[in-house]
N, CA, C, O and CB atoms as a CASP TS submission, in Angstrom:
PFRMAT TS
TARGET T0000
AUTHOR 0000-0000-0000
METHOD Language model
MODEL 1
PARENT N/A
ATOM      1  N   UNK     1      54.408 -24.769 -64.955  1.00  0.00           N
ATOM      2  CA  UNK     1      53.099 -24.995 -64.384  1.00  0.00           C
ATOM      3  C   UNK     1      53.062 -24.463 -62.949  1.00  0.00           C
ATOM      4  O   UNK     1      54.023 -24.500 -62.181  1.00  0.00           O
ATOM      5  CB  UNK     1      52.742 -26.494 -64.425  1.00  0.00           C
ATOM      6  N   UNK     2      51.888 -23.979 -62.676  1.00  0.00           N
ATOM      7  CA  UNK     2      51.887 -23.221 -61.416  1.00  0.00           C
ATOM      8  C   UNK     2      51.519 -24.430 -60.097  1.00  0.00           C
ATOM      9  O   UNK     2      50.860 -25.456 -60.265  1.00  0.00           O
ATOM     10  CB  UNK     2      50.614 -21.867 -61.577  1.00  0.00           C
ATOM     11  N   UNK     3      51.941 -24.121 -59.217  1.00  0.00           N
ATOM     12  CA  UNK     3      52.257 -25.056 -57.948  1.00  0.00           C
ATOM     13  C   UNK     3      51.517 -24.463 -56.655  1.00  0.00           C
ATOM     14  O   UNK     3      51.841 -23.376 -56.178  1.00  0.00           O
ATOM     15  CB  UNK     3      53.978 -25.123 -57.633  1.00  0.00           C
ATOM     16  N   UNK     4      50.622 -25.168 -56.191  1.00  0.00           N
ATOM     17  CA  UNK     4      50.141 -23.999 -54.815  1.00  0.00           C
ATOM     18  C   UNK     4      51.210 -24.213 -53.958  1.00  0.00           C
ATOM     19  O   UNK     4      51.709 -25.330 -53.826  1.00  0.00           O
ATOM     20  CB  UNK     4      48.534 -24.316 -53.828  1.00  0.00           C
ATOM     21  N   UNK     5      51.754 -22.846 -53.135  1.00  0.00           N
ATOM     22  CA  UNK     5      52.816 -22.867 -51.898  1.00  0.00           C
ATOM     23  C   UNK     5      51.764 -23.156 -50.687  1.00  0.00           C
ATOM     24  O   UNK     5      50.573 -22.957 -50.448  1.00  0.00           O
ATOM     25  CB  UNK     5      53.795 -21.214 -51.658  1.00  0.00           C
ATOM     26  N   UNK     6      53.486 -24.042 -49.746  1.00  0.00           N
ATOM     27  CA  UNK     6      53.098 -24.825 -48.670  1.00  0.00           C
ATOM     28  C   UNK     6      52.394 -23.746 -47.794  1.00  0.00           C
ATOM     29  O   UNK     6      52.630 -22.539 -47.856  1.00  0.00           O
ATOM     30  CB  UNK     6      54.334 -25.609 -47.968  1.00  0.00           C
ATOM     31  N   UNK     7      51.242 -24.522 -46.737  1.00  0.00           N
ATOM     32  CA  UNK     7      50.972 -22.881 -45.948  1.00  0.00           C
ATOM     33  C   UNK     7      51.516 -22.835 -44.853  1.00  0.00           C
ATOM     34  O   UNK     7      51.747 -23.896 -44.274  1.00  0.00           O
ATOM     35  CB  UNK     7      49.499 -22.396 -45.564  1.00  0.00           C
ATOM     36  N   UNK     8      51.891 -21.529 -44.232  1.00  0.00           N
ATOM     37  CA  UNK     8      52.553 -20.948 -43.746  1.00  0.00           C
ATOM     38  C   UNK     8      51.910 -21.552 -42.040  1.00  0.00           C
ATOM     39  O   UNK     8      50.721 -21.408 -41.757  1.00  0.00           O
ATOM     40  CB  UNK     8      52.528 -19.450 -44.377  1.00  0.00           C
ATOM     41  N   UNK     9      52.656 -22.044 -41.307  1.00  0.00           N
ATOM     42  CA  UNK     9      52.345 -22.722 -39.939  1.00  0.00           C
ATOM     43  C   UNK     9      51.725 -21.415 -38.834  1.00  0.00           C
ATOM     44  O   UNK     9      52.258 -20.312 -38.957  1.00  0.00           O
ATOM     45  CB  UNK     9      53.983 -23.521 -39.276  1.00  0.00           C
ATOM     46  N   UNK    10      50.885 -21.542 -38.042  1.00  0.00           N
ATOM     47  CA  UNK    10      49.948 -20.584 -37.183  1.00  0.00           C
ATOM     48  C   UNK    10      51.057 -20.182 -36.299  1.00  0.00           C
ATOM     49  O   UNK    10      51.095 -18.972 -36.074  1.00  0.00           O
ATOM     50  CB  UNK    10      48.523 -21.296 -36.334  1.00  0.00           C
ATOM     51  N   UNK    11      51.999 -20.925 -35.725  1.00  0.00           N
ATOM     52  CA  UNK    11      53.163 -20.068 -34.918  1.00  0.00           C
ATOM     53  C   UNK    11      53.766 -19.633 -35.881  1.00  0.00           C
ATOM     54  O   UNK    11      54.742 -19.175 -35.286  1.00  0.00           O
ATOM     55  CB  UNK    11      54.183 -20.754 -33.932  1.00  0.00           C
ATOM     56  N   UNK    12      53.964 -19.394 -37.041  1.00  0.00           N
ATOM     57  CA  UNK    12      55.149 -17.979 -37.464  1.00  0.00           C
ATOM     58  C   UNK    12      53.723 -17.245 -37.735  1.00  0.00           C
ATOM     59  O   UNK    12      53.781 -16.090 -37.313  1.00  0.00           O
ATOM     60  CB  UNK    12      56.637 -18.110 -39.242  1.00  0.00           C
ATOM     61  N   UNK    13      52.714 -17.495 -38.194  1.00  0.00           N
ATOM     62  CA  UNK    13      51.765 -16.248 -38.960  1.00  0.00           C
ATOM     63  C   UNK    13      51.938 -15.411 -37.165  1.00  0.00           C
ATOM     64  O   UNK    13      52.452 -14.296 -37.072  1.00  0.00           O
ATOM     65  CB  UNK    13      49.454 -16.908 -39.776  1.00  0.00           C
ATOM     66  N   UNK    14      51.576 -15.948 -36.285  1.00  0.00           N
ATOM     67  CA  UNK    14      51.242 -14.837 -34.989  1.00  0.00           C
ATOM     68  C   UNK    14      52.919 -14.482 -34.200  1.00  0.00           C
ATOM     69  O   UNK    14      52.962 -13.587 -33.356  1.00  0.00           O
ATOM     70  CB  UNK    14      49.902 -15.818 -33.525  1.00  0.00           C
ATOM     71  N   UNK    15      53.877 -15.056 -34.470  1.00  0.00           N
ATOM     72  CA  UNK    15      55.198 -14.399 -34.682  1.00  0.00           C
ATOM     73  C   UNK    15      55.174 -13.172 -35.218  1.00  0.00           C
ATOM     74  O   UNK    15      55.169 -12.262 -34.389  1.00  0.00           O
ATOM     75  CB  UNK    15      56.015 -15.104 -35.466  1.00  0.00           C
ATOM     76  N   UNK    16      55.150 -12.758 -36.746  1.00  0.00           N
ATOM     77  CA  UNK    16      55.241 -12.081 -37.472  1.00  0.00           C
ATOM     78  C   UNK    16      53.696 -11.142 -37.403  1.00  0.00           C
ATOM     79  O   UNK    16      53.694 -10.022 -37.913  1.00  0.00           O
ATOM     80  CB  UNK    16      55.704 -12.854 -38.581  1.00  0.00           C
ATOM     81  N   UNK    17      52.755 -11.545 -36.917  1.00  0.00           N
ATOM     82  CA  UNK    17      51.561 -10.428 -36.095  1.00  0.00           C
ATOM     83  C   UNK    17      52.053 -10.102 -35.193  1.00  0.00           C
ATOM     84  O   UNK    17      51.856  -8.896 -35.343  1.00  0.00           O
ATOM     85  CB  UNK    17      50.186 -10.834 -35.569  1.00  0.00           C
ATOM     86  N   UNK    18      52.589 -10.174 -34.277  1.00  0.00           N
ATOM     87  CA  UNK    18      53.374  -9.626 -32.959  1.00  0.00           C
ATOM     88  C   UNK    18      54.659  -8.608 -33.162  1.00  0.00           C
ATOM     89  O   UNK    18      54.764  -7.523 -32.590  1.00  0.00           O
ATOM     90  CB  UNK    18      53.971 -10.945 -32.155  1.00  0.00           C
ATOM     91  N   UNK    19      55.364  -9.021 -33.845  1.00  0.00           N
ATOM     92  CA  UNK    19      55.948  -8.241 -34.668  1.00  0.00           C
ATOM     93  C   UNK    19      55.489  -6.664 -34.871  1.00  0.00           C
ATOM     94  O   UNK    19      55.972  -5.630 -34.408  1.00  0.00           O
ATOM     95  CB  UNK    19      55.863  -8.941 -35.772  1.00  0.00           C
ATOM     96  N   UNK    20      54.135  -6.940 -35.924  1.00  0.00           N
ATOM     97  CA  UNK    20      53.908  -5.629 -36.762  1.00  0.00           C
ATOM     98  C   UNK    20      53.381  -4.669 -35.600  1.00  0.00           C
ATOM     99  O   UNK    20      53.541  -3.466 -35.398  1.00  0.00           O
ATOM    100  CB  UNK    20      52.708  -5.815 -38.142  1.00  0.00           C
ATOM    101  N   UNK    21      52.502  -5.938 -34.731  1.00  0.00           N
ATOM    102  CA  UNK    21      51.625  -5.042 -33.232  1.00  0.00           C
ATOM    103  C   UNK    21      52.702  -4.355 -32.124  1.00  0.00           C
ATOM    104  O   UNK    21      52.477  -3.409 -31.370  1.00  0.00           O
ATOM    105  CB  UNK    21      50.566  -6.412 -32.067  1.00  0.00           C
ATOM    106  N   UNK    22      54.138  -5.261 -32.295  1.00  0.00           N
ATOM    107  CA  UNK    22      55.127  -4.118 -31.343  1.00  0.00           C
ATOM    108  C   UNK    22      55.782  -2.930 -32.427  1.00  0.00           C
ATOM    109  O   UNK    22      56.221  -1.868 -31.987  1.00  0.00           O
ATOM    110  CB  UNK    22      56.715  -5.100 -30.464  1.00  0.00           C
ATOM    111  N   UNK    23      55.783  -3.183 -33.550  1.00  0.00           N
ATOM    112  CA  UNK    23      55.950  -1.938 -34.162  1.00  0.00           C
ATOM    113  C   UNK    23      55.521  -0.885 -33.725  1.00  0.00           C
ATOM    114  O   UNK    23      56.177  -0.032 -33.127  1.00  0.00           O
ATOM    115  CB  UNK    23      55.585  -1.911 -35.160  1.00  0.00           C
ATOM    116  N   UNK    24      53.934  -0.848 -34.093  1.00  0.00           N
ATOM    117  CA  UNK    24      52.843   0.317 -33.491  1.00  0.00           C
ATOM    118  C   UNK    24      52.961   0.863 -32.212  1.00  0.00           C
ATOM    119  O   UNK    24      52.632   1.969 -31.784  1.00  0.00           O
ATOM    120  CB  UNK    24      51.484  -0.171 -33.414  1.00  0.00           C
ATOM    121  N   UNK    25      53.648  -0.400 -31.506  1.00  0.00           N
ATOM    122  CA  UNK    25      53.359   0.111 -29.869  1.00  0.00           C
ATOM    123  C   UNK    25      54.448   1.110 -29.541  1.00  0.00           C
ATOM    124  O   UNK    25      54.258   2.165 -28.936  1.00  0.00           O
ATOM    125  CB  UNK    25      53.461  -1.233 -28.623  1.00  0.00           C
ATOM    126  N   UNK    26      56.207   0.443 -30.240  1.00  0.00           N
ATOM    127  CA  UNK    26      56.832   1.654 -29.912  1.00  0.00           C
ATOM    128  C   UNK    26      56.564   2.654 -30.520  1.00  0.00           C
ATOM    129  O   UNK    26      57.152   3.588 -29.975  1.00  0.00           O
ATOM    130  CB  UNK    26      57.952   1.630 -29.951  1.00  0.00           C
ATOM    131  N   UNK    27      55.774   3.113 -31.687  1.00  0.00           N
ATOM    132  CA  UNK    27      55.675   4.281 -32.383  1.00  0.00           C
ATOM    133  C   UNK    27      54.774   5.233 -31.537  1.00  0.00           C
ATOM    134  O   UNK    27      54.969   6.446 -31.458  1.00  0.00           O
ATOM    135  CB  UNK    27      55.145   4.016 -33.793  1.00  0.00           C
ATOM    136  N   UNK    28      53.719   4.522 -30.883  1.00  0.00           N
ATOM    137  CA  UNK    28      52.684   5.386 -30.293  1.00  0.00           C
ATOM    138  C   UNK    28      53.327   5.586 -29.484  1.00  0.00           C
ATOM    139  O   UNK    28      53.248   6.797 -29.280  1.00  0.00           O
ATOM    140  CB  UNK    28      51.411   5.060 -29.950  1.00  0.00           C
ATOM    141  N   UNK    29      54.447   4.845 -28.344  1.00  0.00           N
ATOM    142  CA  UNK    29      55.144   4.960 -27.098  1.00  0.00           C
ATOM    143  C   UNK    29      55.936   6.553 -27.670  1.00  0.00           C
ATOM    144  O   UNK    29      55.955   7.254 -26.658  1.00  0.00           O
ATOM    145  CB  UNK    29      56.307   3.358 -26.676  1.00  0.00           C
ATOM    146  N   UNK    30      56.185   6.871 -28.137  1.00  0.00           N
ATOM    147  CA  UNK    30      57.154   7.548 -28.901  1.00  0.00           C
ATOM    148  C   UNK    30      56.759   8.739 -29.215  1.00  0.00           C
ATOM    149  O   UNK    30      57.469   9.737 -29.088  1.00  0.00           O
ATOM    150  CB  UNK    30      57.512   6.936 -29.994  1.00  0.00           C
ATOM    151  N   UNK    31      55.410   8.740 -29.719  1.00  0.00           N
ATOM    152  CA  UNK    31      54.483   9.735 -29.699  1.00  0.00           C
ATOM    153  C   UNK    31      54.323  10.112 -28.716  1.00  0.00           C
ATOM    154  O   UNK    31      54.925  11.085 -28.262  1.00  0.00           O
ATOM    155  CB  UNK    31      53.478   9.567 -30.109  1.00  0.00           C
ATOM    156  N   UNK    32      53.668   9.607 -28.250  1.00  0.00           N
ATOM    157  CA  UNK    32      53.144  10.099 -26.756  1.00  0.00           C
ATOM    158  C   UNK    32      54.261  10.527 -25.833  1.00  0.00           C
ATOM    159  O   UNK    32      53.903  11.448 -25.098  1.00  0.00           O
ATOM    160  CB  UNK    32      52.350   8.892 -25.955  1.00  0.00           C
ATOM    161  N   UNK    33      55.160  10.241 -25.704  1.00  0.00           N
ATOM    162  CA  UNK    33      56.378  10.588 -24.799  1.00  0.00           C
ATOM    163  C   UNK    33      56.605  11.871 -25.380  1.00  0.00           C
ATOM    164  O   UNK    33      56.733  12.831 -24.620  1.00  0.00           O
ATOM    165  CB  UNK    33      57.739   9.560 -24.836  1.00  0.00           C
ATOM    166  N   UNK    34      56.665  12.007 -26.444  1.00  0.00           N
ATOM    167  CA  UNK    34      57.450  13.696 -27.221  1.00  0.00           C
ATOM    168  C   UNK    34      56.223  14.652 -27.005  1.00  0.00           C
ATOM    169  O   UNK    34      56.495  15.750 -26.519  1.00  0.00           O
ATOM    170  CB  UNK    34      57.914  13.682 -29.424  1.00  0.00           C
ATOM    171  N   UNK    35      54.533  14.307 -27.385  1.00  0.00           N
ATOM    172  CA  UNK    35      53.230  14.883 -26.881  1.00  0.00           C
ATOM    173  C   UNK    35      53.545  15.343 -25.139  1.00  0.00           C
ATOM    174  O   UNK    35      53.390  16.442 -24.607  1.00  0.00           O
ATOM    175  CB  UNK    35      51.870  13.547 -27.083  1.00  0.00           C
ATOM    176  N   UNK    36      53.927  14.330 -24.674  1.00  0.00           N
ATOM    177  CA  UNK    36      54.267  14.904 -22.586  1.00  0.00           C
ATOM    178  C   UNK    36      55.328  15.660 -22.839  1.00  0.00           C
ATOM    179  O   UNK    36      55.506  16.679 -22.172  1.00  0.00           O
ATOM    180  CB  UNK    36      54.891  13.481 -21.058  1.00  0.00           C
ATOM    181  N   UNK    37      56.046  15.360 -23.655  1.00  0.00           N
ATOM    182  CA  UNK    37      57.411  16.653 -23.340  1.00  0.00           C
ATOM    183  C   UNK    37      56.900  18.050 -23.757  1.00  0.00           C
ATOM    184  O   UNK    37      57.040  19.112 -23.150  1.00  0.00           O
ATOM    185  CB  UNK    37      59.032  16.396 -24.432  1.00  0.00           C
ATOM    186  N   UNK    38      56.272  17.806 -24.939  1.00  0.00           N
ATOM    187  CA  UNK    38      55.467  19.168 -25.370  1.00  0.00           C
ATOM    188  C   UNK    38      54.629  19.991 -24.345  1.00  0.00           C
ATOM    189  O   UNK    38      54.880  21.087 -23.843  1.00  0.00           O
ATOM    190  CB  UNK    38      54.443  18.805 -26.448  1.00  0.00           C
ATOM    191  N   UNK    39      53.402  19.034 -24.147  1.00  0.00           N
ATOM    192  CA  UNK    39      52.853  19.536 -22.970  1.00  0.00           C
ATOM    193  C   UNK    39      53.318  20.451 -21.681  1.00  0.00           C
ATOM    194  O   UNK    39      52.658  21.412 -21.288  1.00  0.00           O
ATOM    195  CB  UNK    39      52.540  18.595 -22.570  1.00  0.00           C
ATOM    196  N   UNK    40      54.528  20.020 -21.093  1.00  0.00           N
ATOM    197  CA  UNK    40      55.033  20.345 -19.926  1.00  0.00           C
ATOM    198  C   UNK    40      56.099  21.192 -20.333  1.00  0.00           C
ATOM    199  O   UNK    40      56.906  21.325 -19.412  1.00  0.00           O
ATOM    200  CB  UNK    40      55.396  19.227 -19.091  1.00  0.00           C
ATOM    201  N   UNK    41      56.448  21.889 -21.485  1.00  0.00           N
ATOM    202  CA  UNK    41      57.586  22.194 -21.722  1.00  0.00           C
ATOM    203  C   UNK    41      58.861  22.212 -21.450  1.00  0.00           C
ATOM    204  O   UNK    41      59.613  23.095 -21.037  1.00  0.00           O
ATOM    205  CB  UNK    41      57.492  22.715 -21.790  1.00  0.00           C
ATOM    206  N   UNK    42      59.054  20.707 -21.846  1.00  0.00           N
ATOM    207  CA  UNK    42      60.696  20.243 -21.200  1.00  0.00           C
ATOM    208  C   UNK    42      61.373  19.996 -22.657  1.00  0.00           C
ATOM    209  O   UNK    42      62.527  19.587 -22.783  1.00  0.00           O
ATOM    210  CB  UNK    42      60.777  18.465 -19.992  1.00  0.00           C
ATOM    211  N   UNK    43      60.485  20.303 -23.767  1.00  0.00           N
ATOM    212  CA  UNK    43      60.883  19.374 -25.349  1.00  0.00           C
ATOM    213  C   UNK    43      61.842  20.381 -25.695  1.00  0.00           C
ATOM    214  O   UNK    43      61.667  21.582 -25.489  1.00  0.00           O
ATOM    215  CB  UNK    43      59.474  19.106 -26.813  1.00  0.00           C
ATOM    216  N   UNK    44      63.493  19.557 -26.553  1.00  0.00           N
ATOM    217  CA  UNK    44      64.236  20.085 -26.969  1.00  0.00           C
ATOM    218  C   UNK    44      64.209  20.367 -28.000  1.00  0.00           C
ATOM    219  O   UNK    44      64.798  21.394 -28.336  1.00  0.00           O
ATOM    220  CB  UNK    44      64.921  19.781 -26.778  1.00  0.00           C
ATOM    221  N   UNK    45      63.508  19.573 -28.970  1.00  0.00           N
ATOM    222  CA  UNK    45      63.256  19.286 -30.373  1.00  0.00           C
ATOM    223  C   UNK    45      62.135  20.288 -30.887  1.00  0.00           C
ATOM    224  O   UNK    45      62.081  20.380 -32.113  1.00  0.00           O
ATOM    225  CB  UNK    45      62.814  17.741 -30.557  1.00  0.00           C
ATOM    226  N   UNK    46      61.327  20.973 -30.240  1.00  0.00           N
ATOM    227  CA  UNK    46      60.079  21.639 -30.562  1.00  0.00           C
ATOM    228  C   UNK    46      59.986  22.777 -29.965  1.00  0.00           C
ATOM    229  O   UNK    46      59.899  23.044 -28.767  1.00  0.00           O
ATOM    230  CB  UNK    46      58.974  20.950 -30.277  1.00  0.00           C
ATOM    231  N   UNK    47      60.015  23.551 -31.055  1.00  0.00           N
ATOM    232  CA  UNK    47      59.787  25.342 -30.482  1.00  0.00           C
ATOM    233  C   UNK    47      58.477  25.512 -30.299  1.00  0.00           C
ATOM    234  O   UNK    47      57.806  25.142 -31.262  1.00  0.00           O
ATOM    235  CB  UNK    47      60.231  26.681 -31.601  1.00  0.00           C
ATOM    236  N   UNK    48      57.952  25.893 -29.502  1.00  0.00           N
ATOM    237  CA  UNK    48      56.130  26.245 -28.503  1.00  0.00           C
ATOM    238  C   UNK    48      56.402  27.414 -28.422  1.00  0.00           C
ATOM    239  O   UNK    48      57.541  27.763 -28.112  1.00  0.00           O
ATOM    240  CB  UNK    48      55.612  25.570 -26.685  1.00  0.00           C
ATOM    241  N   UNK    49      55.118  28.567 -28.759  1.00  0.00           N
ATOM    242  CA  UNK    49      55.018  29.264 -28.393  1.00  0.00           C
ATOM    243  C   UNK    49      53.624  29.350 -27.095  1.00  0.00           C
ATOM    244  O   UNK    49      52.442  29.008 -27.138  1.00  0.00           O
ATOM    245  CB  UNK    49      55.207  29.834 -29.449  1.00  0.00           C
ATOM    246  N   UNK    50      54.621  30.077 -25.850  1.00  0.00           N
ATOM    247  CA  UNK    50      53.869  29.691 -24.540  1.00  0.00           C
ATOM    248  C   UNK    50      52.855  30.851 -24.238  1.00  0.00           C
ATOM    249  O   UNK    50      52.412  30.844 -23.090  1.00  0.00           O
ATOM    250  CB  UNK    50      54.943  29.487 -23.224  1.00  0.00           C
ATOM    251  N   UNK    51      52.328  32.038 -25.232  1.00  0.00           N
ATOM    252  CA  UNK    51      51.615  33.206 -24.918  1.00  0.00           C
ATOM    253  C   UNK    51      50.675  32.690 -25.891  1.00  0.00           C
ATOM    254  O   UNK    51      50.629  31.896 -26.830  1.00  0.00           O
ATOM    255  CB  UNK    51      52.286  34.724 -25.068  1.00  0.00           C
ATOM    256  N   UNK    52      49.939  33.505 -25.238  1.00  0.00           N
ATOM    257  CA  UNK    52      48.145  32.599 -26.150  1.00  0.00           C
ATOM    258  C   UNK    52      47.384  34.217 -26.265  1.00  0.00           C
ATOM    259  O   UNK    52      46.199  34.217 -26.601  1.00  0.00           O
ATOM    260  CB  UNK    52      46.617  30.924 -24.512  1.00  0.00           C
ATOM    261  N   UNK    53      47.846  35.146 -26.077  1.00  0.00           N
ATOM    262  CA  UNK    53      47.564  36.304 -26.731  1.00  0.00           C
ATOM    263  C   UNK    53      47.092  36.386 -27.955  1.00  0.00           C
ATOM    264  O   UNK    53      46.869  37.487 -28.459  1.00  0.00           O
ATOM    265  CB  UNK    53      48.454  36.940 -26.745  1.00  0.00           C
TER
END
């Protein structure tokens, strides 16, 4: 027979939201840092071509 589960307490649900929201943040941090390296051409990882000919 099916049983409803206990619910889940408001400090872990916004634990585990904080969580997923610092996920995103280092990913965009991350982005954006390799986007400025691009920009300024200091990036090791990414071949640019710098003539717009």
């Amino acid at each position: 027979m099916a049983v409803p589960k206990k619910r889940t307490s408001i400090s872990k649900k916004i634990i585990r939201k904080n969580f997923w929201k610092k996920r995103g943040y280092w990913k965009a941090l991350k982005a954006f840092s390799l986007a400025k390296s691009i920009f300024t051409g200091n990036s090791k990882s990414f071949v640019t071509n710098t003539k717009l000919n």
